PDB file of C-alpha atoms in Angstrom:
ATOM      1  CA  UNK A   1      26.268  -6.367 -73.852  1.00  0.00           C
ATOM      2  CA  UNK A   2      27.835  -7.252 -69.948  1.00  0.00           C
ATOM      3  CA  UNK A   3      28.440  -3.560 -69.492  1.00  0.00           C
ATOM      4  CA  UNK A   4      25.235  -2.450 -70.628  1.00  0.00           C
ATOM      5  CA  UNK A   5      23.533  -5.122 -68.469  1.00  0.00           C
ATOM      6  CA  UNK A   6      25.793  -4.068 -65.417  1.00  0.00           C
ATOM      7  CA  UNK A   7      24.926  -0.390 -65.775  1.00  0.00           C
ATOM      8  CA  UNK A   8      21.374  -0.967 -65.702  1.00  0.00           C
ATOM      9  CA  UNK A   9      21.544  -2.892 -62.595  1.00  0.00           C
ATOM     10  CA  UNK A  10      23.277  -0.138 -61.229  1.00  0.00           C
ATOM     11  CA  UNK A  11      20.801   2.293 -62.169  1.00  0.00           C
ATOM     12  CA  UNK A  12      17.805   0.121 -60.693  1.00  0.00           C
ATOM     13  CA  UNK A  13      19.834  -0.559 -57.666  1.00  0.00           C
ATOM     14  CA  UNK A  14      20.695   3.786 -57.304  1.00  0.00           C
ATOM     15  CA  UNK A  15      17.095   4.468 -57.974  1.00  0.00           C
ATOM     16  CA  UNK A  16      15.755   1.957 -55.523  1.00  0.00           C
ATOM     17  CA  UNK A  17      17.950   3.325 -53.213  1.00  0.00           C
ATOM     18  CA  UNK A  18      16.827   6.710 -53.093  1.00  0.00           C
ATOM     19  CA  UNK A  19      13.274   5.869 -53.306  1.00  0.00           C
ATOM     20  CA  UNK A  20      14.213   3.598 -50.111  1.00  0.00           C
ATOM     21  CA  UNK A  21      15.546   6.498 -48.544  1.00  0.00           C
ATOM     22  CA  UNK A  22      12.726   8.393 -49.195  1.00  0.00           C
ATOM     23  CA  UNK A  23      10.625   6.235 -47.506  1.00  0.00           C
ATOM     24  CA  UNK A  24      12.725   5.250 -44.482  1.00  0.00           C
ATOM     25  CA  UNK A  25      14.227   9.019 -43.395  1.00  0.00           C
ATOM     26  CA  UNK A  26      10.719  10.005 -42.208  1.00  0.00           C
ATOM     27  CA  UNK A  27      10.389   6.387 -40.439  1.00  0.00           C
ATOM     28  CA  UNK A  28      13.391   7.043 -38.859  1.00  0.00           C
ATOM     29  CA  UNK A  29      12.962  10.712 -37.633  1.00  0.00           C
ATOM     30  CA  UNK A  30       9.511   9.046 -36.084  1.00  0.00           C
ATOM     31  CA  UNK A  31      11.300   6.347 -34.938  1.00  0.00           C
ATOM     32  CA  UNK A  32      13.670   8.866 -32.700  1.00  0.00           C
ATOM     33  CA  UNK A  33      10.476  10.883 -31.545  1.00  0.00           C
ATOM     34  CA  UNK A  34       8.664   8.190 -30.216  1.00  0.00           C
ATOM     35  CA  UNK A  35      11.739   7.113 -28.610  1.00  0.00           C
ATOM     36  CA  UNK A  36      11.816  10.375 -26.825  1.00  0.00           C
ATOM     37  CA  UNK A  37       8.617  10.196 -25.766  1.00  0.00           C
ATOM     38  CA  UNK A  38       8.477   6.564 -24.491  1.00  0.00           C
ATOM     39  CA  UNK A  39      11.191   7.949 -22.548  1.00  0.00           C
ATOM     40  CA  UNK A  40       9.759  10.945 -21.370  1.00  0.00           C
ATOM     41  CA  UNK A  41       6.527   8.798 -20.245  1.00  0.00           C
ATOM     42  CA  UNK A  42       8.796   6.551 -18.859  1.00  0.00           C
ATOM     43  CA  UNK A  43      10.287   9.142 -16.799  1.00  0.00           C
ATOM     44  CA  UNK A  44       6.735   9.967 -15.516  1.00  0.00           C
ATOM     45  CA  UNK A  45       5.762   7.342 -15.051  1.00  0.00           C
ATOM     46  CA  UNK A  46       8.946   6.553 -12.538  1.00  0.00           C
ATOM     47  CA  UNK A  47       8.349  10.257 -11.005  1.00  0.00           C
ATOM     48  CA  UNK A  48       4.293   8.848 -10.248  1.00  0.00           C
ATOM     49  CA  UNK A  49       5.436   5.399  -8.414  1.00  0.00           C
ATOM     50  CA  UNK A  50       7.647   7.072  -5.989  1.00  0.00           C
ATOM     51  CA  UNK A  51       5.212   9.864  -5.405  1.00  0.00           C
ATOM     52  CA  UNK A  52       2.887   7.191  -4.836  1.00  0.00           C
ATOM     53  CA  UNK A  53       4.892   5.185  -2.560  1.00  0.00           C
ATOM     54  CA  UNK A  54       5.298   8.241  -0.802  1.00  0.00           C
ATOM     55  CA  UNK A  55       1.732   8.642   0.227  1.00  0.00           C
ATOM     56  CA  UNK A  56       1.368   4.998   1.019  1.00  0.00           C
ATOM     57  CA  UNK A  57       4.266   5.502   3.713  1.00  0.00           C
ATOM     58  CA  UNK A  58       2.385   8.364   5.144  1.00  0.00           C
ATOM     59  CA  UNK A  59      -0.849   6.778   5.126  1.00  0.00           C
ATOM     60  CA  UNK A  60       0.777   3.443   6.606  1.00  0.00           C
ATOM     61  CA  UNK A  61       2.222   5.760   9.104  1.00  0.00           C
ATOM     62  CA  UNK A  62      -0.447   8.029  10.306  1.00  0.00           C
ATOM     63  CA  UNK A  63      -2.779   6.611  12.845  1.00  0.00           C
ATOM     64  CA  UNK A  64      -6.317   6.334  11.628  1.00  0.00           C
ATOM     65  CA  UNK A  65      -7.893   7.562  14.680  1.00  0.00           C
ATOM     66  CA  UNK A  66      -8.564  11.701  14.886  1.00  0.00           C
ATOM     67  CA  UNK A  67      -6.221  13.091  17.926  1.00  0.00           C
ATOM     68  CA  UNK A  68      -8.007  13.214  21.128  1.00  0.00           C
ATOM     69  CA  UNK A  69      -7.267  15.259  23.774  1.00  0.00           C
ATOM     70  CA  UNK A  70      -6.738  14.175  27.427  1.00  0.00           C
ATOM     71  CA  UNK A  71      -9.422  16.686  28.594  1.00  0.00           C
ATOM     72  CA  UNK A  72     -11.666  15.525  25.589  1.00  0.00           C
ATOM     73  CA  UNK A  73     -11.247  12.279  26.987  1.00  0.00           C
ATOM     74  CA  UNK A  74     -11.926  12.863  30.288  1.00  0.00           C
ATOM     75  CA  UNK A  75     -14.896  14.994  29.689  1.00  0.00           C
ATOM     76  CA  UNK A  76     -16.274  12.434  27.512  1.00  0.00           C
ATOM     77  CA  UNK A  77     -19.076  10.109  28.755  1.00  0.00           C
ATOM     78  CA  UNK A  78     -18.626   6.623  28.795  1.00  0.00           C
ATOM     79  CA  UNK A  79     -21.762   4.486  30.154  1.00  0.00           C
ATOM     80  CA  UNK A  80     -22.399   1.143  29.000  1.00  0.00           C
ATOM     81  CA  UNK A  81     -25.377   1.656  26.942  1.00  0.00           C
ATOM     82  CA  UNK A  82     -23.469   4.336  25.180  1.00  0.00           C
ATOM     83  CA  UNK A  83     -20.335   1.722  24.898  1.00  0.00           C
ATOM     84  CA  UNK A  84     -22.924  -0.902  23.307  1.00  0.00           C
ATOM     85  CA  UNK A  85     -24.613   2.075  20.896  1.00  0.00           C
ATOM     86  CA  UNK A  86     -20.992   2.320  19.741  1.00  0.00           C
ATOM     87  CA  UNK A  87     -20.365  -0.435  19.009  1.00  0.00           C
ATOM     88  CA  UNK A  88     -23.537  -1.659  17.362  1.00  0.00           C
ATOM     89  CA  UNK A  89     -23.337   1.454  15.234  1.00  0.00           C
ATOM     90  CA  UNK A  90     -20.423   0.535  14.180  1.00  0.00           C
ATOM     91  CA  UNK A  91     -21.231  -2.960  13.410  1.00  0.00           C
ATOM     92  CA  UNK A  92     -18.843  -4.407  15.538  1.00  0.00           C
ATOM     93  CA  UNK A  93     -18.716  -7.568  17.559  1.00  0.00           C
ATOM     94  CA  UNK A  94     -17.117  -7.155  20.794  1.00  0.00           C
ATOM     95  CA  UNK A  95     -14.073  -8.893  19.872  1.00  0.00           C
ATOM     96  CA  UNK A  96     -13.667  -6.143  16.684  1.00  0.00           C
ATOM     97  CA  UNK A  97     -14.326  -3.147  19.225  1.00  0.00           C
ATOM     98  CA  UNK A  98     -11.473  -5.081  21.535  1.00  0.00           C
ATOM     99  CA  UNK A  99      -9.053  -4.990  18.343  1.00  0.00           C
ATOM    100  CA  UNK A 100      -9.417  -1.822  17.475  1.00  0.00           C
ATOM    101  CA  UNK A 101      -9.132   0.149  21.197  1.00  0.00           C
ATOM    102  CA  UNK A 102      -6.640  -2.309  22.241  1.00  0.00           C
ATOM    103  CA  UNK A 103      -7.780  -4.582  24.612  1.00  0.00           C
ATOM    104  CA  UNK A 104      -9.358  -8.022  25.238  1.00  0.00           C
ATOM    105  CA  UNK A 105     -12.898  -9.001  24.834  1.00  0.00           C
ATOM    106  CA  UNK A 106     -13.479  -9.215  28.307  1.00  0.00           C
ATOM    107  CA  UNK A 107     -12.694  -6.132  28.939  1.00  0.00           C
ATOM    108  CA  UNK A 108     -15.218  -4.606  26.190  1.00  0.00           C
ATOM    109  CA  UNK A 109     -17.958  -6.893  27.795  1.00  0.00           C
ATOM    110  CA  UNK A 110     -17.377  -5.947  31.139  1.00  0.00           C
ATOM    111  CA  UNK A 111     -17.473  -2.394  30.139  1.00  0.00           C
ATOM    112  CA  UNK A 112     -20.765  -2.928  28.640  1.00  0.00           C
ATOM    113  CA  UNK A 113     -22.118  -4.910  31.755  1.00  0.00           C
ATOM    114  CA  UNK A 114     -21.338  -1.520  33.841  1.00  0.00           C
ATOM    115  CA  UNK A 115     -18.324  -3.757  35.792  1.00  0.00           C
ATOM    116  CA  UNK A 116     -15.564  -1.609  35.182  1.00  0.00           C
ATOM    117  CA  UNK A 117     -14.769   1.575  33.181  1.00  0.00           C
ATOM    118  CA  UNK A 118     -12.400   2.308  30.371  1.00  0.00           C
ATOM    119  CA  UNK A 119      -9.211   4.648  31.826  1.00  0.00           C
ATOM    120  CA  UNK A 120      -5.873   5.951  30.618  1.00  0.00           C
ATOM    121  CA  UNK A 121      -5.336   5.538  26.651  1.00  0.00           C
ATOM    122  CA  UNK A 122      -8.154   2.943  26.301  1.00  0.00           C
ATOM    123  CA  UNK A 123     -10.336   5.669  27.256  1.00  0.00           C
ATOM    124  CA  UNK A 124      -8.727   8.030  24.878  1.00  0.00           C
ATOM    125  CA  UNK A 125      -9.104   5.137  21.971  1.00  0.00           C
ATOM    126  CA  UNK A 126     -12.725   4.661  22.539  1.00  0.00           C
ATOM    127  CA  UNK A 127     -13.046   8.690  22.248  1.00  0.00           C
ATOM    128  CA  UNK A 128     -11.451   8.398  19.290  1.00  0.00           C
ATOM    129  CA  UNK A 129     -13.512   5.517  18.032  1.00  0.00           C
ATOM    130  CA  UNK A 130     -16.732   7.903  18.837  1.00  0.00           C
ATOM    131  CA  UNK A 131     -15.578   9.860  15.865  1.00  0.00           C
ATOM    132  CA  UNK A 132     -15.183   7.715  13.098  1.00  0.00           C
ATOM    133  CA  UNK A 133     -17.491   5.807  10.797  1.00  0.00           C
ATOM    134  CA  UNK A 134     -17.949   2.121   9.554  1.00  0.00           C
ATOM    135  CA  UNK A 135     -15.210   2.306   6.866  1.00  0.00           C
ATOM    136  CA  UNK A 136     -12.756   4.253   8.965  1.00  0.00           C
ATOM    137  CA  UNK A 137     -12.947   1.129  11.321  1.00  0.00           C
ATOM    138  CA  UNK A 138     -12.744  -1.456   8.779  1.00  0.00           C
ATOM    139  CA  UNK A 139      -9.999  -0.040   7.491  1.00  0.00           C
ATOM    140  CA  UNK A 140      -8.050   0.136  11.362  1.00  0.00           C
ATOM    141  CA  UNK A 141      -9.174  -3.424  11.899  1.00  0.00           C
ATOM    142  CA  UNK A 142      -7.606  -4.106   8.418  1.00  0.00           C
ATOM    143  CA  UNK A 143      -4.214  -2.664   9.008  1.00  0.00           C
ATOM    144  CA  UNK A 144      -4.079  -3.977  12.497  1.00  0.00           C
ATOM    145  CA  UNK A 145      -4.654  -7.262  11.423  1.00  0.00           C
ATOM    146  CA  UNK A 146      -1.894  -6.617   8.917  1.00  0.00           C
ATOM    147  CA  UNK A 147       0.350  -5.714  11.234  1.00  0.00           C
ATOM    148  CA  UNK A 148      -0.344  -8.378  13.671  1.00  0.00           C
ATOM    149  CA  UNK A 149       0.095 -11.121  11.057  1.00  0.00           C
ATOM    150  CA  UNK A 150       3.807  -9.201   9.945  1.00  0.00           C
ATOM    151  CA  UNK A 151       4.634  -9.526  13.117  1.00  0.00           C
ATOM    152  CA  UNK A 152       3.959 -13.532  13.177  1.00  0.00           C
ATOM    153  CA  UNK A 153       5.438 -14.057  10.367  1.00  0.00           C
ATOM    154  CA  UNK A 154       8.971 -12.898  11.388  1.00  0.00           C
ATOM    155  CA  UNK A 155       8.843 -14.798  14.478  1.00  0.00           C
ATOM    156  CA  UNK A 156       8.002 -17.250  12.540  1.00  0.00           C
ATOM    157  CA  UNK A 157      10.595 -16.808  10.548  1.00  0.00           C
ATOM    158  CA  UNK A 158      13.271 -16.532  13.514  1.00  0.00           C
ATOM    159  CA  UNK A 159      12.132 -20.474  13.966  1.00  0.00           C
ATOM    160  CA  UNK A 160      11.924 -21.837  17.463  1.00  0.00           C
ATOM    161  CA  UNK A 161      15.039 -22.628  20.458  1.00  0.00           C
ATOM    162  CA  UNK A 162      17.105 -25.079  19.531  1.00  0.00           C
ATOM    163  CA  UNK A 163      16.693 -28.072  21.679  1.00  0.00           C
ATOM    164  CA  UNK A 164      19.534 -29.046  22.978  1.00  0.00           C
ATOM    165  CA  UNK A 165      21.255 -33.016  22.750  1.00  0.00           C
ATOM    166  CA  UNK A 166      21.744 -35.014  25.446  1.00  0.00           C
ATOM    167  CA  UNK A 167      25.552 -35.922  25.324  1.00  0.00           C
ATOM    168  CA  UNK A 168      26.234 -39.671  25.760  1.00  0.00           C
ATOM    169  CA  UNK A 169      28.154 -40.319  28.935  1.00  0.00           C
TER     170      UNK A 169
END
C-alpha cells in the first residue's frame, strides 16, 4: 500500500509540474521582454537627459540679447524720452533697466534727465534692449540675478581673511 501511495504522489507532483511549467514559460519569456524594453527606455531615456543638458548649456551660454552692430549702435537714437518709453514699455524700474544694460541707477536716471548719454557697450546694450520684449527681459534679469548670487555664494564660501593674533611679548 506505501508504494502505491508513493507513486501517486509522484504522479500529482509530475503533473503539477508540467501544468506549472505551462503556466510560468510564457511568464518568463514576458518577463525577459519587458526587461528588454525597460532597458531600451532606459537607454532613452539616458540619451534625452544629456541631450537636454546639452541645450541648457547652450542656452545658459548664449547671451539673450540679439547681436548689435557698432554702426547699428551708433546710428541708433538715444534721447531721453525715448530711454523712458523703453523702459516703461518694458515695465521696468530704473534700477531693472540698470541690471540688465549694466550699469548703476544713476546712470539710467541721468540718462533720462538728458544729463549725460549712453556710449561704448552700454550704448550697444540699450540697442539691444530696443529689440526685445517683456519676457525676453525677465528672463536676462533672471539669469543675471542668478549669476550674481553664484558669484556670492563662492565668496562666501572662500570665508573672510584670517585675522591675525597678537603674540604675547
Amino acid at each position: 500500500m506505501a508504494k502505491l501511495e508513493t507513486v501517486m504522489k509522484e504522479a500529482i507532483a509530475r503533473g503539477a509540474r508540467r501544468q506549472l511549467r505551462l503556466v510560468v514559460t510564457p511568464l518568463r519569456r514576458e518577463v525577459v521582454r519587458l526587461r528588454r524594453r525597460v532597458a531600451e527606455l532606459h537607454g532613452t531615456v539616458t540619451t534625452l537627459r544629456q541631450t537636454a543638458a546639452s541645450w541648457k548649456r547652450k542656452m545658459d551660454a548664449s547671451p539673450l540679447t540679439p547681436p548689435v552692430s557698432e554702426a547699428e549702435a551708433k546710428a541708433a537714437r538715444l534721447s531721453p524720452r525715448l530711454i523712458a518709453s523703453l523702459r516703461r514699455r518694458l515695465g521696468l524700474s530704473q534700477m531693472a533697466l540698470a541690471r540688465a544694460v549694466g550699469v548703476s541707477a544713476p546712470a539710467v536716471a541721468h540718462w533720462e534727465a538728458g544729463a549725460s548719454t549712453p556710449t561704448g557697450q552700454n550704448r550697444v546694450n540699450l540697442v539691444a534692449l530696443r529689440k526685445l520684449g517683456k519676457r525676453e527681459v525677465t528672463e536676462l534679469l533672471g539669469r543675471r540675478a542668478k549669476e550674481t548670487a553664484s558669484r556670492t555664494a563662492r565668496t562666501r564660501k572662500r570665508g573672510g581673511r584670517k585675522r591675525r593674533q597678537r603674540s604675547k611679548r
